[in-house]
């Protein structure tokens, strides 16, 4: 839906703008919205009769675009298919710190919706004269009791736009087998980034994942930390990992990281085995050395066993010659 600048909202529109349309329970919203009164409950959505799209297409969210200083108009529909009246509170909110929530004003901030009725509530978006060009996402927030429903407002301020994206702090966790990284929107437009992953090892390519859209909307100025799983990471290798991100509008960036995959448990176990073998060999060699160094038993006065006999025989021989 597009919102076109219109004259300021007349005061008559500030009266409760209730379009009582007979709504059968068969046309109620999803049972997931039940609040204790049965399968039907209240809902909030863009009015089907506004914008450039045909009413039959419906609108999942609001879209507004205007120059700084413009006053933009649209209508939000609050539907009460239940048997009791409901008093709904409406307010604007910004998404991602854009400040656009303060630019939203409703004809009625608290609307009483009779049973089986749809209330059409006009609202305006006043773009400040000094608003920065680019995307300023916001929300329409409706509350009843403890339940809150939100509808996105895609607001773009006219002027030069820049799609800029960087990828930072790429790290590879060998233990967890995952890659972590940060994406930062450096421009002024909301981005739907895509990621491609490539990794080379010592013996060839380890990973080659083509570019795919990530499940994240990156608003201007926002940083988000993401994780890329790597369940089939090698057990033993040295890898160079490259992540490449891109987004519509020409935004593109890449970053690399390196990792060494070592099975430390096996290395530790092998080291212990080597130590055990080396220790056993040391004890065997030392035992043999001790055995070879044991002296034979000594005779009297530390002489060898045959020394006394040899001396005696030498004396006897001398006496006989005399």
Short mmCIF file of C-alpha atoms in Angstrom, two decimals:
data_model
loop_
_atom_site.label_atom_id
_atom_site.label_comp_id
_atom_site.label_asym_id
_atom_site.label_seq_id
_atom_site.Cartn_x
_atom_site.Cartn_y
_atom_site.Cartn_z
CA UNK A 1 0.00 0.00 0.00
CA UNK A 2 1.08 3.54 -0.67
CA UNK A 3 -0.09 6.52 1.31
CA UNK A 4 -0.65 9.76 -0.57
CA UNK A 5 -0.46 13.22 1.05
CA UNK A 6 -3.95 14.53 1.76
CA UNK A 7 -5.37 17.63 3.41
CA UNK A 8 -5.31 17.74 7.18
CA UNK A 9 -7.81 15.42 8.84
CA UNK A 10 -11.16 17.24 9.43
CA UNK A 11 -12.40 17.45 12.97
CA UNK A 12 -15.54 15.56 12.05
CA UNK A 13 -13.37 12.53 11.40
CA UNK A 14 -12.31 12.58 15.03
CA UNK A 15 -15.74 11.39 16.06
CA UNK A 16 -15.87 7.68 16.58
CA UNK A 17 -15.54 6.40 13.04
CA UNK A 18 -17.40 3.16 13.36
CA UNK A 19 -18.55 1.31 10.35
CA UNK A 20 -21.00 -1.21 11.68
CA UNK A 21 -20.82 -4.06 9.29
CA UNK A 22 -22.54 -7.29 10.09
CA UNK A 23 -19.81 -9.83 10.54
CA UNK A 24 -20.80 -13.46 10.95
CA UNK A 25 -18.79 -15.63 13.26
CA UNK A 26 -17.79 -17.62 10.20
CA UNK A 27 -15.75 -14.62 9.07
CA UNK A 28 -14.01 -14.35 12.41
CA UNK A 29 -10.25 -14.26 12.76
CA UNK A 30 -8.07 -17.27 13.48
CA UNK A 31 -8.87 -19.37 16.59
CA UNK A 32 -5.31 -18.71 17.69
CA UNK A 33 -6.56 -15.26 18.73
CA UNK A 34 -9.06 -16.63 21.21
CA UNK A 35 -9.11 -14.74 24.51
CA UNK A 36 -11.52 -16.76 26.60
CA UNK A 37 -14.75 -15.81 24.82
CA UNK A 38 -14.73 -18.63 22.30
CA UNK A 39 -12.97 -19.28 19.01
CA UNK A 40 -13.35 -15.65 17.81
CA UNK A 41 -11.50 -12.57 19.05
CA UNK A 42 -10.66 -9.03 18.02
CA UNK A 43 -8.02 -8.23 15.40
CA UNK A 44 -6.27 -5.21 13.91
CA UNK A 45 -5.16 -4.77 10.29
CA UNK A 46 -4.76 -2.16 7.55
CA UNK A 47 -8.12 -1.04 6.18
CA UNK A 48 -8.92 -2.98 3.01
CA UNK A 49 -10.38 0.07 1.26
CA UNK A 50 -7.25 2.25 1.42
CA UNK A 51 -4.03 2.29 -0.58
CA UNK A 52 -3.31 1.43 -4.19
CA UNK A 53 -3.94 -2.31 -3.95
CA UNK A 54 -7.44 -3.66 -4.64
CA UNK A 55 -9.40 -4.40 -1.49
CA UNK A 56 -9.56 -8.12 -2.37
CA UNK A 57 -5.77 -8.41 -2.10
CA UNK A 58 -5.67 -7.26 1.50
CA UNK A 59 -2.62 -5.69 3.08
CA UNK A 60 -0.38 -7.42 5.61
CA UNK A 61 1.20 -4.09 6.60
CA UNK A 62 1.17 -0.35 5.93
CA UNK A 63 3.47 1.34 3.46
CA UNK A 64 4.04 5.10 3.47
CA UNK A 65 6.40 7.30 1.51
CA UNK A 66 6.72 11.06 1.53
CA UNK A 67 9.11 14.00 1.57
CA UNK A 68 10.25 15.68 4.78
CA UNK A 69 7.38 17.83 6.09
CA UNK A 70 4.64 15.74 4.42
CA UNK A 71 1.50 14.61 6.25
CA UNK A 72 0.47 11.11 5.19
CA UNK A 73 -2.91 9.48 5.86
CA UNK A 74 -4.28 5.97 6.18
CA UNK A 75 -6.85 3.95 8.15
CA UNK A 76 -6.52 1.03 10.53
CA UNK A 77 -9.38 -1.45 10.98
CA UNK A 78 -10.21 -2.95 14.38
CA UNK A 79 -12.58 -5.90 14.13
CA UNK A 80 -14.63 -7.30 17.01
CA UNK A 81 -16.49 -10.47 15.91
CA UNK A 82 -17.32 -11.43 19.50
CA UNK A 83 -20.55 -11.01 21.49
CA UNK A 84 -19.21 -8.27 23.78
CA UNK A 85 -18.04 -4.70 23.13
CA UNK A 86 -14.31 -4.02 23.36
CA UNK A 87 -12.38 -0.86 24.09
CA UNK A 88 -9.16 -0.89 22.10
CA UNK A 89 -6.18 1.38 22.79
CA UNK A 90 -4.09 2.48 19.79
CA UNK A 91 -0.60 3.96 19.68
CA UNK A 92 2.34 4.32 17.34
CA UNK A 93 5.75 2.76 17.96
CA UNK A 94 9.05 2.74 16.11
CA UNK A 95 11.05 -0.30 15.12
CA UNK A 96 14.79 -0.33 15.56
CA UNK A 97 15.10 3.09 17.15
CA UNK A 98 13.99 4.97 14.03
CA UNK A 99 11.85 7.43 16.03
CA UNK A 100 8.91 7.11 13.65
CA UNK A 101 6.51 6.07 16.41
CA UNK A 102 6.23 9.70 17.54
CA UNK A 103 5.15 10.73 14.03
CA UNK A 104 1.90 8.71 14.19
CA UNK A 105 -1.38 10.30 15.39
CA UNK A 106 -4.84 8.66 15.58
CA UNK A 107 -8.31 10.23 15.26
CA UNK A 108 -9.22 8.23 18.38
CA UNK A 109 -6.63 6.67 20.67
CA UNK A 110 -9.25 4.66 22.56
CA UNK A 111 -11.99 3.16 20.41
CA UNK A 112 -15.05 1.31 21.67
CA UNK A 113 -15.95 -1.40 19.16
CA UNK A 114 -19.49 -2.85 19.50
CA UNK A 115 -20.08 -6.61 19.10
CA UNK A 116 -19.74 -7.99 15.57
CA UNK A 117 -18.47 -4.66 14.27
CA UNK A 118 -15.45 -3.30 12.47
CA UNK A 119 -14.16 0.15 13.41
CA UNK A 120 -12.23 2.15 10.79
CA UNK A 121 -9.87 4.54 12.60
CA UNK A 122 -7.99 7.18 10.53
CA UNK A 123 -4.43 8.11 11.45
CA UNK A 124 -1.72 10.41 10.12
CA UNK A 125 2.05 10.14 9.77
CA UNK A 126 3.72 13.55 9.96
CA UNK A 127 7.25 13.44 8.58
CA UNK A 128 9.47 16.02 10.34
CA UNK A 129 10.99 18.67 8.02
CA UNK A 130 14.50 17.56 8.97
CA UNK A 131 13.91 13.81 8.67
CA UNK A 132 16.83 11.88 7.20
CA UNK A 133 16.03 10.22 3.85
CA UNK A 134 15.68 6.46 3.90
CA UNK A 135 13.67 3.86 5.80
CA UNK A 136 12.08 4.66 9.17
CA UNK A 137 10.09 1.53 10.10
CA UNK A 138 7.32 1.80 12.66
CA UNK A 139 4.30 -0.06 14.05
CA UNK A 140 0.63 0.40 14.83
CA UNK A 141 0.04 -1.14 18.27
CA UNK A 142 -3.44 -2.13 19.51
CA UNK A 143 -4.10 -3.34 23.07
CA UNK A 144 -7.09 -4.82 24.87
CA UNK A 145 -6.59 -6.02 28.42
CA UNK A 146 -3.42 -8.06 28.49
CA UNK A 147 -3.27 -8.77 24.77
CA UNK A 148 -1.38 -6.67 22.22
CA UNK A 149 -1.37 -6.86 18.43
CA UNK A 150 1.05 -5.05 16.07
CA UNK A 151 0.96 -4.11 12.40
CA UNK A 152 4.15 -3.01 10.62
CA UNK A 153 4.42 0.43 9.06
CA UNK A 154 7.06 0.62 6.33
CA UNK A 155 7.85 4.32 6.13
CA UNK A 156 10.33 5.77 3.64
CA UNK A 157 11.37 9.41 3.63
CA UNK A 158 12.10 10.63 0.12
CA UNK A 159 15.65 11.61 -0.77
CA UNK A 160 18.99 9.97 -1.56
CA UNK A 161 19.22 6.39 -0.29
CA UNK A 162 22.26 4.22 0.33
CA UNK A 163 22.40 0.44 0.70
CA UNK A 164 25.58 -0.37 2.63
CA UNK A 165 26.41 -3.57 4.51
CA UNK A 166 29.48 -4.85 6.34
CA UNK A 167 30.37 -8.22 7.86
CA UNK A 168 32.62 -8.15 10.92
CA UNK A 169 34.12 -10.27 13.73
CA UNK A 170 34.14 -13.57 11.82
CA UNK A 171 35.27 -16.41 14.06
CA UNK A 172 35.40 -20.19 13.67
CA UNK A 173 34.74 -22.33 16.74
CA UNK A 174 36.47 -25.67 16.24
CA UNK A 175 34.91 -27.17 19.36
CA UNK A 176 31.32 -26.12 18.59
CA UNK A 177 31.67 -26.55 14.81
CA UNK A 178 30.13 -23.20 13.95
CA UNK A 179 31.01 -19.83 12.46
CA UNK A 180 29.96 -16.62 14.20
CA UNK A 181 29.85 -13.15 12.66
CA UNK A 182 28.24 -9.70 12.86
CA UNK A 183 26.25 -7.92 10.17
CA UNK A 184 25.99 -4.12 10.27
CA UNK A 185 23.68 -1.96 8.17
CA UNK A 186 25.80 1.09 7.33
CA UNK A 187 23.22 2.65 5.00
CA UNK A 188 19.77 4.23 5.38
CA UNK A 189 17.58 1.52 3.86
CA UNK A 190 16.30 -1.70 5.41
CA UNK A 191 18.15 -4.73 4.05
CA UNK A 192 17.34 -8.40 3.46
CA UNK A 193 20.90 -9.80 3.45
CA UNK A 194 22.14 -12.93 1.71
CA UNK A 195 25.12 -15.05 2.80
CA UNK A 196 27.53 -17.30 0.90
CA UNK A 197 30.12 -19.52 2.67
CA UNK A 198 33.35 -20.90 1.23
CA UNK A 199 36.15 -22.77 3.04
CA UNK A 200 39.40 -24.22 1.74
CA UNK A 201 41.46 -26.86 3.52
CA UNK A 202 44.93 -28.28 2.97
CA UNK A 203 43.66 -30.87 0.48
CA UNK A 204 40.90 -28.85 -1.22
CA UNK A 205 37.46 -27.28 -0.79
CA UNK A 206 35.67 -28.04 2.47
CA UNK A 207 32.54 -25.86 2.12
CA UNK A 208 30.94 -24.11 -0.86
CA UNK A 209 27.47 -22.91 0.10
CA UNK A 210 25.76 -20.67 -2.47
CA UNK A 211 24.22 -17.34 -1.52
CA UNK A 212 20.94 -17.65 0.38
CA UNK A 213 18.63 -15.13 2.07
CA UNK A 214 19.05 -14.92 5.83
CA UNK A 215 15.95 -14.92 8.09
CA UNK A 216 16.59 -11.40 9.33
CA UNK A 217 15.55 -7.85 8.42
CA UNK A 218 18.46 -5.52 9.00
CA UNK A 219 17.23 -2.00 9.76
CA UNK A 220 19.39 1.09 9.16
CA UNK A 221 22.14 1.43 11.74
CA UNK A 222 21.47 -1.95 13.28
CA UNK A 223 24.00 -4.65 14.16
CA UNK A 224 23.06 -8.30 14.51
CA UNK A 225 25.17 -11.29 15.61
CA UNK A 226 24.51 -14.52 13.70
CA UNK A 227 25.76 -18.11 13.69
CA UNK A 228 26.43 -20.37 10.72
CA UNK A 229 26.52 -24.08 11.65
CA UNK A 230 29.32 -26.29 10.31
CA UNK A 231 28.33 -29.81 11.40
CA UNK A 232 30.65 -31.57 8.94
CA UNK A 233 33.76 -29.61 9.90
CA UNK A 234 36.96 -31.68 9.44
CA UNK A 235 38.55 -33.49 12.36
CA UNK A 236 42.09 -32.68 11.26
CA UNK A 237 42.82 -29.82 8.88
CA UNK A 238 43.79 -26.16 8.54
CA UNK A 239 40.98 -24.13 6.97
CA UNK A 240 40.53 -20.66 5.52
CA UNK A 241 36.89 -19.51 5.69
CA UNK A 242 35.38 -16.68 3.64
CA UNK A 243 31.89 -15.24 4.25
CA UNK A 244 30.31 -13.02 1.59
CA UNK A 245 27.16 -10.97 2.24
CA UNK A 246 25.04 -9.04 -0.23
CA UNK A 247 21.72 -7.20 -0.34
CA UNK A 248 19.52 -5.47 -2.93
CA UNK A 249 20.78 -2.05 -3.90
CA UNK A 250 24.38 -3.12 -4.46
CA UNK A 251 25.39 -3.72 -0.83
CA UNK A 252 28.19 -6.28 -0.62
CA UNK A 253 31.06 -7.20 1.70
CA UNK A 254 33.25 -10.19 2.63
CA UNK A 255 35.51 -11.25 5.48
CA UNK A 256 37.79 -14.20 6.24
CA UNK A 257 38.91 -16.22 9.23
CA UNK A 258 41.26 -19.18 9.71
CA UNK A 259 40.97 -22.25 11.90
CA UNK A 260 43.01 -25.33 12.80
CA UNK A 261 41.10 -28.51 13.50
CA UNK A 262 43.10 -30.85 15.74
CA UNK A 263 41.68 -33.94 17.53
CA UNK A 264 43.21 -33.01 20.86
CA UNK A 265 41.69 -36.02 22.62
CA UNK A 266 43.44 -38.44 20.28
CA UNK A 267 46.65 -36.46 20.51
CA UNK A 268 46.50 -36.49 24.30
CA UNK A 269 45.78 -40.23 24.37
CA UNK A 270 48.62 -40.97 21.95
CA UNK A 271 50.99 -38.86 24.02
CA UNK A 272 50.08 -40.77 27.16
CA UNK A 273 50.73 -44.07 25.38
CA UNK A 274 54.11 -42.89 24.20
CA UNK A 275 55.00 -41.79 27.70
CA UNK A 276 53.96 -45.17 29.08
CA UNK A 277 56.08 -47.03 26.53
CA UNK A 278 59.05 -44.75 27.11
CA UNK A 279 58.71 -45.15 30.87
CA UNK A 280 58.62 -48.93 30.62
CA UNK A 281 61.69 -48.98 28.40
CA UNK A 282 63.54 -46.72 30.85
CA UNK A 283 62.85 -49.08 33.75
CA UNK A 284 64.00 -52.12 31.76
CA UNK A 285 67.27 -50.47 30.70
CA UNK A 286 67.91 -49.18 34.21
CA UNK A 287 67.32 -52.65 35.69
CA UNK A 288 69.73 -54.25 33.27
CA UNK A 289 72.37 -51.62 34.05
CA UNK A 290 72.04 -52.28 37.79
CA UNK A 291 72.46 -56.03 37.25
CA UNK A 292 75.64 -55.55 35.24
CA UNK A 293 77.17 -53.36 37.95
CA UNK A 294 76.66 -55.79 40.92
CA UNK A 295 80.27 -56.83 42.22
CA UNK A 296 81.26 -60.40 43.09
CA UNK A 297 81.53 -61.29 46.85
CA UNK A 298 84.86 -60.12 48.36
CA UNK A 299 87.18 -62.23 50.57
CA UNK A 300 88.81 -61.27 53.87
CA UNK A 301 90.21 -57.78 54.12
CA UNK A 302 88.66 -56.92 50.81
CA UNK A 303 90.92 -59.26 48.82
CA UNK A 304 89.70 -61.42 45.98
CA UNK A 305 88.94 -65.09 46.94
CA UNK A 306 92.12 -66.63 45.50
CA UNK A 307 94.54 -63.91 46.55
CA UNK A 308 95.48 -65.48 49.98
CA UNK A 309 96.04 -68.89 48.47
CA UNK A 310 98.31 -67.51 45.77
CA UNK A 311 100.41 -65.66 48.40
CA UNK A 312 100.70 -68.80 50.57
CA UNK A 313 101.80 -70.91 47.65
CA UNK A 314 104.36 -68.27 46.72
CA UNK A 315 105.82 -68.38 50.30
CA UNK A 316 105.99 -72.14 50.36
CA UNK A 317 107.84 -72.26 47.15
CA UNK A 318 110.53 -69.85 48.42
CA UNK A 319 111.19 -71.93 51.57
CA UNK A 320 111.74 -75.14 49.63
CA UNK A 321 114.43 -73.51 47.43
CA UNK A 322 116.31 -72.41 50.48
#
